[in-house]
Amino acid sequence: MKILVVGGGGREHALVWKIAQSPLVKKIYCAPGNPGIAELAENIPIKVDELDKLLEFAYSEKIDLTVVGPEQPLSLGIVDLFEDHGLKVFGPRKNAAIIEASKAFSKDLMQKYQVPTAAYGVFDAVEPAVAFIKQTGAPIVVKADGLAAGKGVIIAQTCEEAIAAVKDMLSGNAFGSAGSRVVIEEFLTGEEASFLAITDGKEIIPLASAQDHKAIFDGDQGPNTGGMGAYSPAPVVTPAVHEQAMQSILKPTIDGMAAEGRPYRGVLYAGLMINGGQVKTLEFNARFGDPECQPLLMRMKSDLVPVLMAVANGDLSGMTIDWHDKAAVCVVMAAKGYPGEYSKGNEIIGLEEAAKLDDLYVFHAGTNLKDGRCVTNGGRVLGVTALGESVQKAIELAYRGVDRISWPGVQYRRDIGKKALTRTL
Ligand code: AMP
Ligand code: GLY
């Protein structure tokens, strides 16, 4: 089989790495890919939003399966375009990817199908939004309706802060058209987990549990990022929490999407907030999480390709996914300044030394090649991911890898996975 992976971040490197292990696969292309991916696949210089060029490439190269990593091409309708031209593709169609592309849509869906989530209101004018904020009180959460690269959520500690965020979003100053509508919701407390499942619109196969680390600094301090590290399994997802997530969140959501005439195929990622054993949904994503994908795929024993193909064919029945008992931990190494303005072009030292460690893989995210040397080219630069007999062992190995790599201004959290230890000890 010939496979095309769309994207060029750590998630796509992990997908390519896993797909490359399949005996079914003869050749992998990745658009646009990155220097790490280039060791396993042929990079094609097409951007993820250049849908017509991607189609033309897949069509002329007779690609057997296209796997879409990021949300942007999904929300632009890449799956519709490919399917309408008879090509097999893994991911939801545009009318289903809206579950991530519009927070107002996903909140209304959850309300309609009684999926537990925070109380909320949707607004496109300042005055009623201000009245809602005053009535609810702070802390309160203001979210841009549309895609904002993980940055469209403001946790406001005061009503004034929330009102300022609403004004900023509705005026179009923050997040452009993505903020022309806002969701304002009740502030939830508890511990977060990422719950991902693969579905053909009927059957649901949950993936192993995972936990992300959204904040930039240790102890969950500082602004939110795309994710500074992740691990799997996540002990906060007890068997009871897993069952609740499946029965009260994933199942009614997948069934609800079908009932709405928006059958959901692909991977559905539910962001969970768990408090006292009760689970609520923070958000849905229409794709694999990044960095969650890295530890999840390192733990996946089964061949991923038949599963992806079954979803593209619309029939997952009879499929199962097996997991290694080992734990996996991914530590993200980021550029100085991230998640704000960051510098690019710093030479990365030590990649070869890190590669010598067994059970460790360095996934590339924002990297580039300059004069034959690997340099930083994004906010999140690398995802150093390790397997271990326990979360503790995987943490130790991942940080041994991190210690071998450096560049000027590199920053990373030193407490990835720590939450799992406080639960299992
Ligand atoms: P979202 O993209 O909607 O998941 O929001 C990004 C992050 O903001 C989440 O991972 C949480 O850390 C935080 N967040 C979102 N909604 C809420 C909420 N209702 N209460 C508390 N924190 C939230
Ligand atoms: N790691 C969070 C996300 O992929 O949205």
Coordinates of C-alpha atoms and ligand atoms in Angstrom, one line a residue:
M1 CA 0.0 0.0 0.0
K2 CA 1.0 3.6 -0.6
I3 CA 0.0 6.0 2.3
L4 CA -0.1 9.7 2.4
V5 CA 0.0 11.4 5.8
V6 CA -1.1 15.1 5.9
G7 CA 0.7 17.3 8.4
G8 CA 4.2 18.0 9.6
G9 CA 4.2 18.0 13.4
G10 CA 5.0 15.6 16.2
R11 CA 1.6 13.9 15.8
E12 CA 2.3 13.2 12.1
H13 CA 5.8 12.0 12.9
A14 CA 4.3 9.5 15.3
L15 CA 1.7 8.4 12.7
V16 CA 4.4 7.9 10.1
W17 CA 6.6 6.0 12.6
K18 CA 3.8 3.7 13.4
I19 CA 2.5 3.2 9.9
A20 CA 6.1 2.5 8.7
Q21 CA 6.0 -0.6 10.9
S22 CA 3.1 -2.1 9.1
P23 CA 4.0 -5.0 6.7
L24 CA 1.1 -3.8 4.5
V25 CA 2.9 -0.6 3.6
K26 CA 5.3 -0.2 0.8
K27 CA 5.7 3.6 0.6
I28 CA 4.8 6.5 2.8
Y29 CA 4.5 10.1 1.7
C30 CA 4.0 13.0 4.1
A31 CA 2.8 16.6 3.2
P32 CA 4.6 18.7 4.2
G33 CA 6.4 16.5 6.7
N34 CA 9.6 17.6 8.6
P35 CA 13.2 16.5 8.8
G36 CA 12.5 13.7 11.3
I37 CA 9.7 12.3 9.2
A38 CA 12.0 12.4 6.1
E39 CA 13.9 9.4 7.7
L40 CA 10.8 7.3 7.3
A41 CA 8.8 8.8 4.4
E42 CA 9.1 11.0 1.4
N43 CA 8.2 14.6 2.2
I44 CA 6.1 16.4 -0.3
P45 CA 6.2 20.2 -0.3
I46 CA 2.4 20.8 -0.1
K47 CA 0.8 22.7 2.8
V48 CA -2.0 21.1 4.7
D49 CA -4.6 23.7 3.5
E50 CA -3.7 23.2 -0.2
L51 CA -6.5 20.7 -0.7
D52 CA -6.5 20.7 -4.5
K53 CA -2.8 20.1 -4.7
L54 CA -3.1 17.3 -2.1
L55 CA -5.9 15.7 -4.1
E56 CA -3.9 16.0 -7.3
F57 CA -0.9 14.3 -5.7
A58 CA -2.9 11.5 -4.1
Y59 CA -4.8 10.9 -7.4
S60 CA -1.7 10.8 -9.6
E61 CA 0.4 8.7 -7.2
K62 CA -2.5 6.3 -6.7
I63 CA -2.4 6.6 -2.9
D64 CA -4.3 3.8 -1.3
L65 CA -5.0 5.6 2.0
T66 CA -4.6 9.2 3.2
V67 CA -4.4 9.9 6.9
V68 CA -5.2 13.5 8.0
G69 CA -3.4 14.7 11.1
P70 CA -4.4 18.3 11.8
E71 CA -7.9 19.9 12.3
Q72 CA -7.5 22.6 9.6
P73 CA -7.7 20.5 6.5
L74 CA -10.5 18.5 8.1
S75 CA -12.6 21.6 8.8
L76 CA -11.9 22.7 5.2
G77 CA -13.4 19.5 3.9
I78 CA -10.4 17.4 2.7
V79 CA -12.2 14.2 3.5
D80 CA -15.3 15.2 1.4
L81 CA -13.0 16.2 -1.5
F82 CA -11.0 13.0 -1.5
E83 CA -14.0 10.7 -1.0
D84 CA -15.9 12.5 -3.7
H85 CA -13.0 11.6 -6.0
G86 CA -13.1 7.9 -5.0
L87 CA -10.0 8.1 -2.7
K88 CA -9.8 6.4 0.7
V89 CA -9.1 8.8 3.6
F90 CA -9.1 8.6 7.4
G91 CA -10.9 11.4 9.1
P92 CA -14.3 13.0 9.5
R93 CA -16.1 14.8 6.7
K94 CA -16.5 18.6 7.1
N95 CA -20.0 18.4 8.5
A96 CA -18.7 16.1 11.3
A97 CA -15.3 17.9 11.9
I98 CA -17.5 20.9 13.0
I99 CA -17.5 19.2 16.4
E100 CA -14.1 20.7 16.8
A101 CA -14.4 23.7 14.4
S102 CA -17.3 25.2 16.3
K103 CA -17.5 25.1 20.0
A104 CA -21.0 26.5 19.9
F105 CA -22.0 23.5 17.7
S106 CA -20.4 21.0 20.1
K107 CA -22.0 22.5 23.2
D108 CA -25.4 22.5 21.6
L109 CA -24.9 18.9 20.5
M110 CA -23.9 17.9 24.0
Q111 CA -26.9 19.7 25.5
K112 CA -29.3 18.1 23.0
Y113 CA -28.0 14.6 23.6
Q114 CA -27.5 15.1 27.4
V115 CA -23.7 14.7 27.3
P116 CA -22.3 16.1 30.6
T117 CA -20.5 19.4 30.1
A118 CA -20.2 22.8 31.8
A119 CA -23.3 25.1 31.8
Y120 CA -22.9 27.7 29.0
G121 CA -24.2 30.4 26.7
V122 CA -23.4 31.3 23.1
F123 CA -23.2 35.0 22.2
D124 CA -22.4 37.2 19.2
A125 CA -23.1 40.5 20.9
V126 CA -21.4 42.1 23.8
E127 CA -24.5 43.2 25.9
P128 CA -26.1 39.8 26.5
A129 CA -22.7 38.3 27.1
V130 CA -21.9 40.8 29.8
A131 CA -25.3 40.1 31.5
F132 CA -24.5 36.3 31.4
I133 CA -21.0 36.9 32.9
K134 CA -22.4 39.1 35.7
Q135 CA -25.1 36.6 36.5
T136 CA -22.7 33.6 36.5
G137 CA -19.8 35.3 38.4
A138 CA -16.1 34.5 38.2
P139 CA -14.0 32.5 37.6
I140 CA -15.6 32.0 34.3
V141 CA -14.4 30.7 30.9
V142 CA -14.6 32.6 27.6
K143 CA -14.0 30.6 24.4
A144 CA -13.7 31.7 20.7
D145 CA -16.2 29.6 18.8
G146 CA -13.8 28.8 15.9
L147 CA -10.4 27.2 15.5
A148 CA -7.7 29.2 17.3
A149 CA -4.8 26.8 17.5
G150 CA -5.5 25.9 21.1
K151 CA -5.2 29.5 22.2
G152 CA -8.9 30.6 22.0
V153 CA -9.7 29.8 25.7
I154 CA -9.5 32.5 28.4
I155 CA -9.9 31.4 32.0
A156 CA -11.0 34.7 33.6
Q157 CA -10.5 35.1 37.3
T158 CA -12.7 38.2 37.4
C159 CA -15.9 39.4 35.6
E160 CA -13.9 42.4 34.3
E161 CA -11.3 40.1 32.7
A162 CA -14.1 38.0 31.1
I163 CA -15.8 41.0 29.7
A164 CA -12.6 42.3 28.3
A165 CA -12.0 38.9 26.6
V166 CA -15.5 38.9 25.1
K167 CA -15.0 42.4 23.8
D168 CA -11.6 41.5 22.3
M169 CA -13.0 38.4 20.6
L170 CA -16.2 39.9 19.3
S171 CA -14.5 42.9 17.9
G172 CA -12.4 40.6 15.8
N173 CA -9.1 41.8 17.4
A174 CA -8.4 38.4 18.9
F175 CA -8.6 35.3 16.7
G176 CA -10.3 37.1 13.7
S177 CA -13.5 35.5 12.5
A178 CA -12.9 32.5 14.9
G179 CA -13.9 34.9 17.7
S180 CA -17.0 36.5 16.0
R181 CA -19.1 34.2 18.2
V182 CA -18.1 33.2 21.8
V183 CA -19.0 30.4 24.2
I184 CA -19.0 31.5 27.8
E185 CA -19.1 28.7 30.3
E186 CA -19.0 27.7 33.9
F187 CA -15.5 27.1 35.4
L188 CA -15.0 23.4 36.1
T189 CA -12.4 22.0 38.6
G190 CA -10.8 18.6 38.7
E191 CA -8.2 16.7 36.8
E192 CA -8.1 16.6 33.0
A193 CA -7.6 13.6 30.8
S194 CA -7.6 13.0 27.1
F195 CA -10.0 10.2 26.0
L196 CA -9.6 9.2 22.3
A197 CA -11.6 6.7 20.4
I198 CA -11.6 5.4 16.8
T199 CA -15.0 5.1 15.2
D200 CA -16.7 4.3 11.9
G201 CA -19.8 6.2 13.1
K202 CA -21.3 3.1 14.8
E203 CA -18.6 1.0 16.4
I204 CA -16.4 2.7 18.9
I205 CA -12.9 1.4 19.8
P206 CA -11.4 3.4 22.7
L207 CA -7.7 4.1 22.7
A208 CA -5.6 3.8 25.8
S209 CA -6.0 6.6 28.4
A210 CA -3.7 9.6 28.2
Q211 CA -3.0 12.9 30.0
D212 CA -1.7 16.1 28.5
H213 CA 0.1 18.9 30.2
K214 CA -1.4 22.1 28.8
A215 CA 0.3 24.8 30.8
I216 CA 3.8 26.0 29.8
F217 CA 5.4 25.8 33.3
D218 CA 5.8 23.1 36.0
G219 CA 2.9 22.7 38.3
D220 CA 0.4 23.7 35.6
Q221 CA 1.4 27.3 35.9
G222 CA 1.5 30.0 33.1
P223 CA -0.5 30.2 29.9
N224 CA -1.9 27.3 28.0
T225 CA 0.0 25.8 25.1
G226 CA -0.8 23.1 22.5
G227 CA 0.6 20.6 25.1
M228 CA 4.0 20.4 26.8
G229 CA 4.0 16.6 27.3
A230 CA 1.8 13.6 27.7
Y231 CA 1.8 10.1 29.1
S232 CA -0.2 6.9 28.9
P233 CA -1.8 5.2 30.7
A234 CA -3.4 7.8 32.9
P235 CA -4.4 6.4 36.3
V236 CA -7.0 9.1 36.7
V237 CA -9.0 7.2 34.1
T238 CA -10.1 4.4 36.4
P239 CA -12.3 1.6 35.0
A240 CA -15.3 3.4 36.3
V241 CA -14.3 6.7 34.7
H242 CA -13.6 4.8 31.4
E243 CA -17.1 3.3 31.5
Q244 CA -18.7 6.7 32.2
A245 CA -16.7 8.3 29.3
M246 CA -17.8 5.6 26.9
Q247 CA -21.5 5.4 28.0
S248 CA -22.3 9.0 28.8
I249 CA -19.9 10.9 26.4
L250 CA -18.6 8.9 23.4
K251 CA -21.6 6.8 22.7
P252 CA -24.3 9.5 22.8
T253 CA -22.1 11.9 20.9
I254 CA -21.4 9.4 18.0
D255 CA -25.1 8.3 18.0
G256 CA -26.1 12.0 18.1
M257 CA -23.9 13.0 15.2
A258 CA -25.4 10.1 13.2
A259 CA -28.9 11.3 14.1
E260 CA -28.0 14.8 13.0
G261 CA -27.1 13.5 9.6
R262 CA -23.4 14.1 10.4
P263 CA -22.0 10.5 10.7
Y264 CA -18.6 10.8 12.5
R265 CA -15.7 8.7 11.1
G266 CA -12.2 9.0 12.3
V267 CA -10.7 9.6 15.7
L268 CA -12.8 11.5 18.2
Y269 CA -10.9 13.1 21.1
A270 CA -12.9 14.1 24.2
G271 CA -11.2 16.4 26.7
L272 CA -12.4 15.2 30.1
M273 CA -12.6 17.0 33.4
I274 CA -12.8 14.4 36.2
N275 CA -13.9 15.4 39.7
G276 CA -14.9 13.0 42.5
G277 CA -15.3 10.3 39.9
Q278 CA -17.8 12.4 37.9
V279 CA -16.8 13.1 34.3
K280 CA -17.6 16.2 32.2
T281 CA -16.6 17.1 28.7
L282 CA -14.5 20.1 28.2
E283 CA -14.2 19.9 24.4
F284 CA -14.1 17.6 21.4
N285 CA -11.3 17.4 18.8
A286 CA -11.8 15.8 15.4
R287 CA -8.2 14.3 15.3
F288 CA -5.5 12.7 17.3
G289 CA -4.1 14.8 20.2
D290 CA -0.7 16.3 19.9
P291 CA 1.4 15.3 21.9
E292 CA -1.0 12.5 23.2
C293 CA -0.6 10.7 19.9
Q294 CA 3.2 10.1 20.5
P295 CA 2.9 8.0 23.8
L296 CA -0.3 6.4 22.6
L297 CA 1.2 5.1 19.3
M298 CA 4.4 4.0 21.1
R299 CA 2.1 1.8 23.3
M300 CA 0.0 0.4 20.5
K301 CA 0.8 -3.2 19.8
S302 CA -1.6 -3.7 16.9
D303 CA -0.9 -2.7 13.3
L304 CA -2.6 0.7 13.0
V305 CA -3.0 0.5 9.2
P306 CA -5.9 -2.1 9.1
V307 CA -7.8 0.0 11.7
L308 CA -7.4 3.2 9.7
M309 CA -8.4 1.4 6.5
A310 CA -11.5 -0.1 8.1
V311 CA -12.6 3.4 9.2
A312 CA -12.0 4.7 5.7
N313 CA -14.1 1.8 4.4
G314 CA -16.8 2.6 7.0
D315 CA -16.7 -0.7 8.8
L316 CA -14.8 -1.3 12.0
S317 CA -16.7 -4.4 13.0
G318 CA -14.5 -7.2 14.3
M319 CA -11.5 -4.9 14.7
T320 CA -9.6 -4.7 18.0
I321 CA -6.6 -2.8 19.2
D322 CA -4.0 -4.3 21.6
W323 CA -1.7 -2.3 23.8
H324 CA 1.7 -2.9 25.4
D325 CA 1.5 -3.1 29.2
K326 CA 4.4 -0.6 29.4
A327 CA 3.9 3.1 30.0
A328 CA 5.0 5.8 27.6
V329 CA 5.9 9.4 28.4
C330 CA 6.5 12.3 25.9
V331 CA 8.4 15.4 27.0
V332 CA 8.0 18.3 24.6
M333 CA 11.1 20.5 24.1
A334 CA 10.0 24.0 23.1
A335 CA 11.6 27.2 21.8
K336 CA 12.3 30.1 24.0
G337 CA 9.3 32.4 24.2
Y338 CA 6.7 29.8 23.3
P339 CA 3.6 30.0 23.5
G340 CA 4.3 33.6 22.7
E341 CA 6.7 34.9 20.0
Y342 CA 9.6 32.5 19.7
S343 CA 12.9 32.4 17.9
K344 CA 13.7 30.0 15.0
G345 CA 16.9 28.7 13.4
N346 CA 18.8 27.6 16.5
E347 CA 20.9 24.5 15.8
I348 CA 19.7 21.5 17.8
I349 CA 22.6 19.5 19.4
G350 CA 22.5 15.9 20.6
L351 CA 19.9 14.2 18.4
E352 CA 22.3 11.4 17.5
E353 CA 23.3 10.9 21.2
A354 CA 19.6 10.7 22.2
A355 CA 18.9 8.2 19.3
K356 CA 21.3 5.8 20.9
L357 CA 18.9 5.1 23.8
D358 CA 16.8 2.0 23.5
D359 CA 13.0 2.3 23.9
L360 CA 13.2 6.1 23.2
Y361 CA 12.2 8.0 20.1
V362 CA 12.6 11.6 19.3
F363 CA 9.6 12.8 17.3
H364 CA 10.2 16.0 15.4
A365 CA 7.6 18.8 15.5
G366 CA 9.0 22.3 14.6
T367 CA 12.3 21.5 13.0
N368 CA 14.0 22.3 9.7
L369 CA 17.2 21.6 7.9
K370 CA 19.7 24.5 7.3
D371 CA 23.0 23.7 5.6
G372 CA 22.5 20.0 6.5
R373 CA 22.0 20.8 10.2
C374 CA 18.8 20.4 12.1
V375 CA 17.5 23.7 13.5
T376 CA 14.4 24.8 15.4
N377 CA 11.5 26.0 13.3
G378 CA 8.5 26.1 15.5
G379 CA 7.2 26.6 19.1
R380 CA 7.1 23.0 20.0
V381 CA 10.3 21.6 18.5
L382 CA 10.7 17.9 19.6
G383 CA 8.7 15.3 21.5
V384 CA 11.1 13.0 23.3
T385 CA 9.1 9.8 24.0
A386 CA 10.1 6.8 26.0
L387 CA 8.6 3.4 26.9
G388 CA 9.2 2.0 30.4
E389 CA 8.0 -0.8 32.7
S390 CA 6.2 1.9 34.8
V391 CA 5.4 5.6 34.3
Q392 CA 8.3 6.3 36.7
K393 CA 10.7 4.3 34.5
A394 CA 9.4 5.9 31.3
I395 CA 9.8 9.4 32.9
E396 CA 13.4 8.7 33.8
L397 CA 14.2 7.4 30.3
A398 CA 12.5 10.3 28.6
Y399 CA 14.4 12.9 30.6
R400 CA 17.7 11.0 30.0
G401 CA 16.9 11.6 26.3
V402 CA 16.0 15.3 26.9
D403 CA 19.3 15.7 28.8
R404 CA 21.3 14.8 25.7
I405 CA 19.6 17.4 23.5
S406 CA 20.0 21.2 23.6
W407 CA 19.8 24.5 21.8
P408 CA 20.0 28.1 23.0
G409 CA 16.9 29.0 25.0
V410 CA 15.3 25.5 25.0
Q411 CA 12.5 25.1 27.5
Y412 CA 10.6 22.1 28.8
R413 CA 8.6 21.0 31.8
R414 CA 10.4 18.9 34.4
D415 CA 7.3 17.4 35.9
I416 CA 5.7 15.5 33.0
G417 CA 4.0 12.4 34.3
K418 CA 4.3 13.4 37.9
K419 CA 0.5 13.4 38.4
A420 CA 0.4 9.7 37.5
L421 CA 2.9 9.0 40.3
T422 CA 0.9 10.7 43.0
R423 CA -2.0 8.4 42.1
T424 CA -0.2 5.1 41.7
L425 CA 2.1 5.4 44.7
Ligands
AMP1 P1 -10.6 23.5 25.4 O1 -9.9 23.9 24.1 O2 -12.1 23.9 25.3 O3 -10.4 22.1 25.9 O4 -9.9 24.4 26.5 C1 -8.5 24.4 26.6 C2 -8.2 24.2 28.1 O5 -8.9 25.2 28.9 C3 -8.7 22.9 28.7 O6 -7.8 21.9 28.5 C4 -8.8 23.3 30.2 O7 -7.5 23.3 30.8 C5 -9.3 24.7 30.1 N1 -10.8 24.8 30.2 C6 -11.6 24.8 29.1 N2 -12.9 24.8 29.5 C7 -12.9 24.9 30.9 C8 -13.9 25.0 31.9 N3 -15.2 25.0 31.6 N4 -13.4 25.0 33.2 C9 -12.1 25.0 33.5 N5 -11.1 24.9 32.6 C10 -11.5 24.9 31.3
GLY2 N1 -2.9 18.2 23.2 C1 -4.1 18.9 23.0 C2 -4.6 18.8 21.6 O1 -4.1 18.1 20.8 O2 -5.6 19.5 21.4

